[in-house]
XYZ file of C-alpha atoms in Angstrom:
685
model
C 29.785 139.297 67.678
C 29.821 138.944 63.902
C 32.995 138.026 62.115
C 35.438 140.982 62.225
C 35.712 140.899 58.409
C 31.940 141.412 58.125
C 31.823 143.902 60.928
C 34.710 146.139 59.873
C 33.604 149.235 57.954
C 29.981 148.007 57.848
C 28.824 151.554 58.754
C 31.238 153.416 56.487
C 30.591 154.899 53.027
C 33.889 153.458 51.906
C 35.539 152.496 48.660
C 33.542 149.204 48.391
C 30.206 151.009 48.902
C 31.069 153.798 46.462
C 32.079 151.269 43.839
C 28.778 149.477 44.241
C 26.484 152.526 44.359
C 28.063 155.131 42.126
C 28.251 155.263 38.321
C 31.670 154.222 37.118
C 32.715 157.652 35.895
C 31.516 159.346 39.142
C 33.311 156.743 41.250
C 36.504 157.290 39.209
C 36.317 161.125 39.631
C 35.732 160.767 43.390
C 38.521 158.199 43.719
C 41.025 160.620 41.955
C 39.958 163.300 44.478
C 40.558 160.959 47.434
C 43.842 159.364 46.237
C 45.400 162.136 44.133
C 43.889 165.360 45.517
C 42.158 166.390 42.333
C 39.305 168.879 42.741
C 35.821 167.301 42.627
C 33.384 168.704 40.051
C 30.472 170.155 42.126
C 28.115 168.971 39.389
C 28.819 165.391 40.489
C 28.033 166.130 44.149
C 24.209 165.533 43.721
C 24.789 161.998 42.496
C 27.220 161.258 45.359
C 24.867 162.846 47.916
C 21.848 160.864 46.816
C 23.792 157.594 46.900
C 25.222 158.461 50.286
C 21.726 159.254 51.651
C 20.129 156.053 50.294
C 22.859 153.980 51.848
C 22.705 155.848 55.192
C 18.984 155.472 55.405
C 19.290 151.718 54.814
C 21.690 151.777 57.790
C 19.094 153.407 60.006
C 20.100 157.084 59.627
C 17.426 159.740 59.953
C 19.786 162.718 60.150
C 23.131 163.925 58.795
C 25.750 166.188 60.334
C 28.821 168.044 59.228
C 31.372 166.924 61.856
C 34.277 169.314 62.383
C 37.138 170.082 64.766
C 37.042 173.753 65.923
C 39.804 175.362 67.863
C 38.038 174.702 71.142
C 39.774 171.366 71.298
C 36.646 169.263 71.011
C 34.596 168.158 68.019
C 31.348 169.754 66.929
C 28.298 168.669 64.938
C 24.823 169.993 64.128
C 22.256 167.331 63.169
C 19.743 167.895 60.361
C 17.128 165.404 59.239
C 16.752 164.180 55.707
C 13.051 165.062 55.685
C 11.568 167.590 53.286
C 7.786 168.478 53.340
C 5.525 167.832 50.349
C 2.431 169.697 49.293
C 0.316 166.804 50.506
C 1.499 167.340 54.030
C 3.794 164.452 54.014
C 7.614 164.254 53.920
C 10.268 162.709 51.660
C 13.858 162.131 52.401
C 16.265 164.256 50.459
C 19.928 165.146 50.511
C 21.415 167.339 47.876
C 24.963 167.867 46.604
C 24.878 171.410 48.014
C 24.024 169.997 51.490
C 26.876 167.524 51.163
C 29.476 169.934 49.980
C 28.978 172.660 52.558
C 26.956 173.707 55.488
C 26.784 176.728 57.769
C 27.453 177.057 61.484
C 27.536 179.930 63.932
C 31.260 180.758 63.962
C 30.836 183.270 66.798
C 30.304 180.506 69.410
C 33.672 178.929 68.690
C 37.067 180.460 69.586
C 38.695 182.381 66.754
C 41.531 184.204 68.487
C 40.400 187.500 67.123
C 39.901 186.273 63.509
C 36.210 186.971 63.836
C 34.216 189.492 65.820
C 31.157 188.289 67.808
C 28.848 189.852 65.291
C 30.586 188.080 62.357
C 28.741 184.857 62.965
C 28.863 183.117 59.562
C 31.126 180.047 59.373
C 31.215 177.345 56.730
C 31.709 173.568 57.019
C 33.193 172.077 53.880
C 33.108 168.418 53.017
C 36.495 166.576 53.133
C 36.123 163.790 50.616
C 39.449 162.164 51.751
C 37.862 161.085 55.048
C 35.003 158.643 54.638
C 31.508 159.433 55.972
C 29.964 156.941 58.327
C 26.759 156.180 60.232
C 26.646 156.226 64.077
C 23.678 156.547 66.372
C 21.259 157.021 63.475
C 23.271 159.956 61.970
C 25.271 160.157 58.790
C 28.498 161.758 60.024
C 30.380 163.718 57.291
C 33.900 164.902 58.105
C 34.368 168.507 57.141
C 36.703 171.489 57.386
C 35.558 174.652 59.184
C 36.378 178.099 57.988
C 35.131 181.696 58.321
C 33.260 183.810 55.778
C 36.589 185.240 54.709
C 38.203 181.800 54.273
C 40.331 181.788 57.420
C 40.799 178.359 59.033
C 38.751 178.114 62.225
C 39.604 174.448 62.797
C 42.435 171.979 63.130
C 41.714 170.025 59.934
C 42.192 172.786 57.414
C 45.899 173.576 58.214
C 46.592 169.810 58.432
C 45.192 169.269 54.874
C 47.243 172.243 53.676
C 50.395 170.789 55.274
C 49.747 167.505 53.554
C 49.736 169.287 50.257
C 52.912 171.112 51.173
C 54.815 167.952 51.987
C 53.361 166.245 48.895
C 54.776 168.957 46.637
C 58.241 168.936 48.060
C 58.563 165.162 48.639
C 57.621 164.561 44.953
C 60.428 166.856 43.893
C 63.029 164.972 45.935
C 61.650 161.599 44.914
C 61.860 162.587 41.279
C 65.558 163.195 41.733
C 65.844 159.505 42.443
C 63.972 158.571 39.282
C 60.510 158.000 40.775
C 57.386 159.254 39.040
C 54.911 159.030 41.902
C 51.818 161.116 41.629
C 51.295 161.631 45.341
C 53.212 161.273 48.597
C 51.261 161.281 51.839
C 52.217 161.617 55.470
C 50.892 158.853 57.618
C 50.209 158.573 61.341
C 49.289 156.091 63.971
C 48.004 157.706 67.172
C 48.330 155.496 70.265
C 45.787 156.632 72.909
C 46.311 156.269 76.668
C 43.411 156.703 79.075
C 42.099 155.962 82.593
C 38.909 154.141 83.449
C 37.247 154.787 86.793
C 33.905 153.885 88.279
C 31.159 156.295 87.308
C 29.633 156.493 90.867
C 32.953 157.412 92.439
C 33.583 159.938 89.667
C 30.316 161.704 90.390
C 31.405 162.203 94.022
C 34.474 164.250 92.995
C 33.780 167.822 91.959
C 37.274 168.180 90.575
C 36.996 165.192 88.255
C 33.560 166.306 86.999
C 34.608 169.919 86.323
C 38.274 169.688 85.338
C 39.013 166.023 84.404
C 41.654 165.599 87.055
C 42.020 165.350 90.853
C 43.140 168.639 92.305
C 43.980 166.978 95.610
C 44.584 163.431 96.736
C 47.133 161.734 98.967
C 49.635 159.516 97.048
C 49.118 155.732 96.929
C 51.183 153.711 99.426
C 52.306 151.198 96.668
C 54.002 151.364 93.339
C 52.502 150.832 89.928
C 54.914 148.716 87.923
C 52.863 145.492 88.231
C 49.939 146.914 86.208
C 51.580 147.313 82.803
C 50.400 144.569 80.434
C 48.972 142.608 83.367
C 45.722 140.654 83.118
C 42.796 142.794 82.197
C 39.937 142.966 84.728
C 36.659 141.442 83.459
C 34.760 144.744 83.588
C 37.508 146.514 81.648
C 37.699 143.722 79.194
C 33.956 143.920 78.553
C 34.430 147.631 77.853
C 37.326 146.926 75.484
C 35.408 144.332 73.590
C 32.447 146.600 73.089
C 34.819 149.483 72.140
C 36.580 147.401 69.508
C 33.257 146.351 67.888
C 31.960 149.944 67.758
C 35.207 151.280 66.345
C 35.487 148.490 63.763
C 31.950 149.229 62.484
C 32.905 152.801 61.701
C 36.225 151.807 60.073
C 38.683 152.567 62.870
C 41.358 149.850 62.835
C 41.725 149.379 66.563
C 44.592 146.878 66.847
C 46.291 146.732 70.255
C 44.818 146.986 73.775
C 46.574 146.566 77.126
C 46.964 147.798 80.634
C 49.319 150.695 81.006
C 51.741 151.542 83.886
C 49.359 153.176 86.327
C 46.472 151.345 88.028
C 43.282 151.707 85.983
C 45.292 153.110 83.042
C 45.065 151.486 79.597
C 46.077 152.037 75.992
C 44.525 151.516 72.511
C 46.653 151.620 69.317
C 45.321 151.554 65.784
C 46.966 150.665 62.501
C 48.547 153.673 60.860
C 46.898 155.548 57.999
C 47.126 159.020 56.375
C 47.518 161.835 58.882
C 44.144 163.320 58.033
C 42.172 160.130 58.509
C 44.292 159.155 61.518
C 43.455 162.394 63.258
C 39.774 162.021 62.410
C 39.786 158.429 63.662
C 41.406 159.394 66.927
C 38.911 162.152 67.599
C 36.097 159.627 66.881
C 37.880 157.044 69.087
C 37.834 159.329 72.128
C 34.100 160.142 71.632
C 33.283 156.444 71.303
C 35.390 155.612 74.376
C 33.387 158.042 76.509
C 30.074 156.617 75.229
C 30.994 153.005 75.648
C 32.523 153.638 79.164
C 29.265 155.198 80.288
C 27.286 152.220 79.113
C 29.544 150.078 81.370
C 29.178 152.282 84.421
C 32.650 153.745 83.837
C 34.161 157.151 82.968
C 37.033 157.540 80.586
C 39.602 160.165 81.463
C 41.877 161.721 78.860
C 43.578 164.374 81.089
C 47.358 164.250 80.960
C 47.690 163.995 84.693
C 44.427 162.988 86.392
C 46.189 161.533 89.446
C 49.275 162.986 91.195
C 52.062 160.505 91.890
C 51.200 157.990 89.189
C 51.880 157.991 85.438
C 50.032 160.453 83.300
C 48.558 159.779 79.887
C 50.036 160.566 76.530
C 49.280 160.078 72.827
C 52.149 158.819 70.651
C 52.084 160.068 67.076
C 53.823 157.582 64.776
C 54.646 159.689 61.730
C 56.034 158.645 58.340
C 55.804 159.196 54.540
C 54.404 156.890 51.940
C 54.011 157.094 48.210
C 50.774 156.326 46.285
C 52.397 153.033 45.222
C 52.849 152.038 48.823
C 56.565 152.701 49.328
C 57.559 153.881 52.823
C 60.166 156.591 52.282
C 61.464 156.103 55.816
C 62.013 152.358 55.553
C 65.776 151.699 55.704
C 65.801 148.336 53.917
C 68.335 145.616 54.616
C 71.260 147.902 53.723
C 70.452 151.376 54.980
C 74.001 152.561 54.392
C 73.472 152.249 50.564
C 69.863 153.388 50.490
C 70.422 156.925 49.300
C 66.782 157.844 49.068
C 66.051 156.748 52.637
C 69.157 158.610 53.979
C 68.024 161.714 52.194
C 64.565 161.665 53.697
C 66.056 160.736 57.078
C 68.431 163.769 56.975
C 65.562 165.960 55.977
C 63.689 164.991 59.150
C 66.722 165.583 61.290
C 67.400 168.970 59.773
C 63.700 169.963 60.121
C 63.462 168.954 63.770
C 66.675 170.783 64.718
C 65.675 173.995 62.916
C 62.026 174.085 64.053
C 62.125 172.317 67.460
C 60.107 175.100 69.021
C 57.147 174.344 66.838
C 57.194 170.703 68.012
C 57.278 171.850 71.625
C 54.242 174.098 70.824
C 52.315 171.235 69.329
C 52.517 169.472 72.717
C 51.969 172.486 74.944
C 49.064 172.891 77.315
C 48.254 173.296 81.001
C 47.541 169.604 81.472
C 50.651 168.374 79.589
C 52.822 170.755 81.616
C 52.083 168.456 84.622
C 53.260 165.366 82.674
C 56.310 166.329 80.628
C 59.650 165.902 82.229
C 58.349 163.913 85.255
C 60.413 160.773 84.498
C 57.312 159.188 83.027
C 57.258 161.194 79.689
C 59.898 162.781 77.548
C 61.349 166.121 78.653
C 60.228 169.112 76.697
C 63.669 169.427 75.155
C 63.596 168.223 71.608
C 66.020 165.492 70.506
C 65.953 162.614 68.065
C 66.752 158.993 68.788
C 68.152 157.067 65.814
C 69.708 154.018 67.479
C 73.348 153.006 67.177
C 73.386 151.579 63.650
C 71.876 154.596 61.910
C 73.920 156.975 64.025
C 77.140 155.201 62.958
C 76.068 155.308 59.311
C 75.630 158.992 59.530
C 78.918 159.454 61.296
C 80.667 157.542 58.557
C 78.942 159.697 55.952
C 80.067 162.861 57.708
C 83.568 161.664 58.072
C 83.737 160.028 54.696
C 84.779 156.696 56.164
C 83.621 153.169 55.214
C 80.785 151.785 57.199
C 81.222 148.267 58.409
C 77.805 146.686 59.110
C 76.955 144.341 61.861
C 75.500 140.963 61.110
C 71.906 140.472 62.190
C 71.860 138.589 65.459
C 69.320 136.130 66.754
C 67.688 136.526 70.120
C 69.287 134.178 72.594
C 67.047 132.974 75.443
C 69.132 130.081 76.626
C 66.232 127.690 75.952
C 66.258 125.236 73.117
C 62.442 124.990 73.100
C 61.958 128.698 72.307
C 62.191 129.414 68.551
C 64.986 131.767 67.579
C 64.320 134.932 65.547
C 66.425 137.845 64.419
C 66.404 140.825 66.709
C 66.329 144.496 65.679
C 69.656 146.199 65.348
C 68.664 148.840 67.888
C 66.619 148.887 71.066
C 63.646 151.208 71.653
C 64.179 154.419 73.542
C 61.024 155.216 75.523
C 62.525 158.430 76.907
C 63.091 160.215 73.615
C 60.673 162.925 72.434
C 61.089 161.829 68.806
C 62.359 158.278 68.257
C 62.976 156.424 65.005
C 61.305 153.053 65.424
C 62.193 151.158 62.211
C 60.223 152.918 59.494
C 58.615 155.892 61.259
C 59.248 158.545 63.861
C 57.374 158.291 67.132
C 56.576 161.681 68.630
C 55.974 160.948 72.333
C 55.358 164.357 73.810
C 51.646 164.716 72.906
C 49.186 164.725 75.742
C 46.289 162.240 75.870
C 43.612 164.913 75.322
C 45.374 166.537 72.353
C 44.293 166.296 68.697
C 47.038 164.748 66.591
C 46.490 167.434 64.018
C 48.915 170.010 65.339
C 51.965 167.748 65.685
C 51.303 166.122 62.212
C 50.745 169.593 60.686
C 54.107 170.759 62.167
C 55.962 167.652 61.075
C 54.604 167.931 57.542
C 55.463 171.592 57.212
C 58.982 171.571 58.712
C 59.956 168.471 56.729
C 58.413 170.040 53.593
C 60.800 172.984 54.108
C 63.838 170.751 54.510
C 62.873 168.814 51.390
C 62.328 172.026 49.463
C 65.922 173.111 50.344
C 67.192 169.655 49.319
C 65.221 169.772 46.024
C 66.468 173.224 45.166
C 70.033 171.780 45.281
C 69.460 168.385 43.712
C 67.406 169.612 40.768
C 70.326 171.678 39.646
C 73.053 169.170 40.444
C 72.184 165.481 41.076
C 75.848 164.837 41.963
C 75.635 167.221 44.918
C 73.793 164.623 47.082
C 76.868 163.386 49.064
C 78.023 166.873 49.892
C 74.456 167.927 50.830
C 73.936 165.059 53.213
C 77.396 165.441 54.752
C 76.845 169.134 55.437
C 73.356 168.441 56.850
C 74.656 165.788 59.238
C 77.525 168.036 60.382
C 75.255 170.971 61.047
C 72.368 169.187 62.682
C 73.833 166.114 64.472
C 73.506 167.982 67.726
C 69.835 166.977 67.909
C 70.615 163.258 67.833
C 70.740 161.653 71.260
C 70.462 157.929 71.900
C 70.861 157.994 75.682
C 68.521 158.366 78.711
C 66.493 161.619 78.278
C 65.184 161.183 81.913
C 68.674 161.599 83.353
C 69.732 164.848 85.092
C 72.896 164.976 82.996
C 70.924 165.182 79.743
C 69.561 168.628 80.575
C 73.132 170.001 80.977
C 74.170 168.261 77.753
C 71.194 169.589 75.868
C 71.898 173.111 77.151
C 75.481 172.838 75.965
C 74.253 171.735 72.592
C 71.981 174.693 72.286
C 68.858 172.504 71.883
C 65.463 174.073 72.223
C 62.874 173.307 74.904
C 60.347 175.055 77.103
C 59.740 174.614 80.836
C 56.067 175.327 80.360
C 53.349 176.366 77.906
C 53.915 179.987 78.765
C 57.603 179.688 77.863
C 56.672 177.993 74.524
C 54.177 180.647 73.376
C 56.774 183.035 71.792
C 57.585 180.421 69.243
C 54.233 181.023 67.599
C 55.064 184.462 66.379
C 58.801 183.939 65.782
C 59.699 185.498 62.443
C 60.971 182.100 61.170
C 57.637 180.491 62.050
C 55.563 183.109 60.237
C 57.768 182.770 57.162
C 57.603 179.004 57.221
C 53.833 178.617 57.349
C 53.326 181.444 54.860
C 55.746 180.120 52.319
C 54.054 176.741 52.300
C 50.534 178.149 52.329
C 49.674 176.336 55.549
C 48.640 179.267 57.718
C 48.565 183.009 57.310
C 49.954 185.415 59.831
C 46.447 186.231 61.330
C 45.688 182.486 61.558
C 48.989 181.842 63.505
C 48.356 184.832 65.784
C 44.848 183.619 66.416
C 46.097 180.205 67.460
C 48.581 181.776 69.892
C 45.816 183.795 71.398
C 43.542 180.675 71.746
C 46.216 178.543 73.301
C 46.950 181.355 75.756
C 43.316 181.792 76.671
C 42.799 178.084 77.118
C 45.829 177.926 79.427
C 44.444 180.779 81.519
C 40.893 179.393 81.641
C 42.100 175.915 82.504
C 44.071 177.022 85.560
C 41.457 179.573 86.602
C 38.769 176.915 86.535
C 40.988 174.467 88.495
C 41.803 177.128 91.095
C 38.111 178.011 91.596
C 37.090 174.377 91.900
C 39.912 173.710 94.366
C 38.787 176.655 96.459
C 35.184 175.416 96.413
C 36.281 171.924 97.487
C 38.586 173.267 100.253
C 35.956 175.599 101.727
C 32.816 173.475 101.318
C 34.073 169.917 101.769
C 37.680 169.566 103.124
C 37.939 172.290 105.798
C 34.493 171.386 107.303
C 35.512 167.696 107.367
C 38.832 168.522 109.049
C 37.061 170.883 111.439
C 34.627 168.143 112.527
C 37.568 165.805 113.083
C 39.387 168.508 115.132
C 36.350 168.964 117.302
C 36.168 165.185 117.905
C 39.888 165.059 118.728
C 39.507 168.058 121.103
C 36.758 166.219 122.982
C 38.933 163.133 123.045
C 41.833 165.134 124.621
C 39.432 166.529 127.231
C 37.999 163.115 128.056
C 41.421 161.593 128.421
C 42.535 164.338 130.799
C 39.438 163.936 132.879
C 40.022 160.234 133.114
C 43.332 160.973 134.809
C 45.500 159.568 131.985
C 48.358 162.033 131.416
C 50.014 160.408 128.389
C 48.060 161.400 125.249
C 50.790 163.008 123.173
C 49.707 161.362 119.883
C 46.165 162.621 120.226
C 47.346 166.139 121.049
C 49.766 166.099 118.165
C 47.091 164.882 115.712
C 44.763 167.616 116.940
C 47.475 170.185 116.449
C 48.155 168.986 112.892
C 44.536 169.057 112.003
C 43.950 172.583 113.403
C 47.102 173.950 111.784
C 46.141 172.345 108.490
C 42.733 174.045 108.554
C 44.357 177.426 109.402
C 46.858 177.018 106.601
C 44.088 176.049 104.113
C 42.171 179.141 105.109
C 45.147 181.419 104.628
C 46.127 179.953 101.269
C 42.557 180.100 100.023
C 42.455 183.805 100.884
C 45.667 184.489 99.041
C 44.625 182.383 96.056
C 41.320 184.187 95.718
C 43.194 187.503 95.760
C 45.602 186.354 93.007
C 42.651 185.276 90.896
C 41.166 188.803 91.010
C 44.272 190.520 89.730
C 43.969 192.297 86.360
C 46.600 192.113 83.597
C 47.408 194.237 80.549
C 47.150 191.355 78.069
C 46.570 187.615 77.835
C 50.241 186.698 77.810
C 50.832 188.654 81.043
C 47.827 186.862 82.523
C 49.241 183.536 81.527
C 52.608 184.283 83.157
C 50.768 185.392 86.354
C 48.811 182.140 86.459
C 51.971 180.180 85.912
C 54.108 181.926 88.498
C 51.609 182.968 91.136
C 48.354 180.993 90.928
C 49.837 177.508 90.240
C 52.289 177.563 93.200
C 49.514 178.542 95.581
C 47.352 175.699 94.275
C 50.235 173.347 94.865
C 50.699 174.625 98.415
C 46.977 174.197 99.095
C 47.075 170.702 97.666
C 50.035 169.741 99.783
C 48.129 170.853 102.944
C 44.938 169.110 101.942
C 46.764 165.873 101.099
C 48.378 165.959 104.595
C 44.973 166.302 106.189
C 43.630 163.362 104.179
C 46.245 161.144 105.841
C 44.830 161.870 109.327
C 41.167 162.560 108.809
C 39.334 159.174 108.861
C 36.071 160.270 107.312
C 37.275 161.935 104.137
C 34.505 163.690 102.178
C 35.275 162.252 98.839
C 36.686 159.074 97.188
C 40.384 158.634 97.734
C 43.001 157.426 95.223
C 42.646 153.889 96.586
C 38.924 154.003 95.831
C 39.355 155.591 92.404
C 42.196 153.445 91.100
C 41.493 150.061 92.679
C 37.907 149.105 91.815
C 36.341 145.844 90.620
């Protein structure tokens, strides 16, 4: 491997490359677009495009693509070569500013939630200059937004970029009240990615894994999982991780931390934080690279939130904060947070925003896969609360009650060993059970599922905090002396959302209910938050999403929920009828012959054999009956998509769980199981 400093960003059209290859005035204009959000003069695009093409060709690129994030939940790209024919029957390599700035894609093949009819096929991809282009697999990849012919957002990037503008506007207003003259304030994010690695040959033998990304049946492991977290990494996995790091570093993704997670064969990658737009792009790229590198190592990378029943599922933690263009983190408390008025103002804005718009945060983490993970004592419950830690909570209490805060001296970590160096410990512990935890200079949103884009949660955080900051700015711009009263009232009204205890405890649900905090038991329960009047007003006022765009997203999430469960149910039916019931039937026939042979031999005591035969036969009969009922429920018709989603939640899912329970019981007694078991899948070398 080359030196990391030489490797990192070597395939990225980044600041260094632009400075070297663009005329000074062009580079300055593009730099202002990237750092300050100024519009880029289209007349300059030809110069940028030509420099980008020359650089990419030198890196081995033959094609370019506009890479975008449609509402399907995956990324999309269409490759086009640089070649252009000449009159002499030869070709030259060209790339124009027009081709850089925008492209066209068939919008009818991507979900639009009713924004577009099937015959309205035109969709545009528009270059996002704030996210660097890069070369991978011989293709110049250009991050873009994706919108319809009418300008509606058909992707996840566009609303995120709009929300970044919204919070920039309002945060600048509040910062100005503290005497700052920043030109831009950006939201930042660090998206930690959890995933499973399993052997590719075993994966190919499981229909459910291949078609749904998770095991729809599988008897639980006979041992726990606690020894796996941060344990020694297996050589095959370490080889994958090394290759992954190198590939990510080449394209500018700052992969920082890697380790084993709680479940067997589960791992995590964490990057260094950056602006929310780039962090989201990098995370989407990371997942694609993970899949490719895993395949090269004979592995498969699983991002499903709950691929294996009975072991920890996979999440994606979004570490969100705000930073000025001069590098000041507005959520950094400093050594004396009790006197840091600017920090306390932005902190209170976040608390207010989360309390008032908790439903939107629930929505940003809602999906059929994540329903299986949230609230299972392995991930935060889907009741929104904020963890601040004891010190900050006491500071806010003193502000509310107008009492003096007496700080606690920083303590050193005591190990009882003289040889171990001493160092100051943080004033608060970490709370891994909280949906939204303050972790020193950022908020960690822990509800996201591993397969999710980070765009929705960042877009929601940006928009709701922008609204809180707007209300603060409206007061402070008229009366700078009103700050103490404003913060006191905010704390008094919204302190109910602060909880520093164990969110996994049964008592917390009762406490949260008494406080009137918002949650949702499932995606179906969360869907109404989309079209709540307060939601529509919020996104409209900040120009993040129009009413049709919001309604479209609700429809798409609903349809995705239905299609996910329908697909899983059909796959489970197929496995039960074609693999599991025949295997159990063959075993029953063998056991029946065994019972007959034992009786004919004159041995009268064969209770265990007879009982096993009865369990197997009963299991097959139950499977057949549940399959019949499940098939009937799948054929039911519904007046609208929301009614269908409720039906799948209340009727189809329970039947799938019953069928799984019966199949898993059969697995424990049938010796020749027709597919790899959990022991095979999770404990490989």
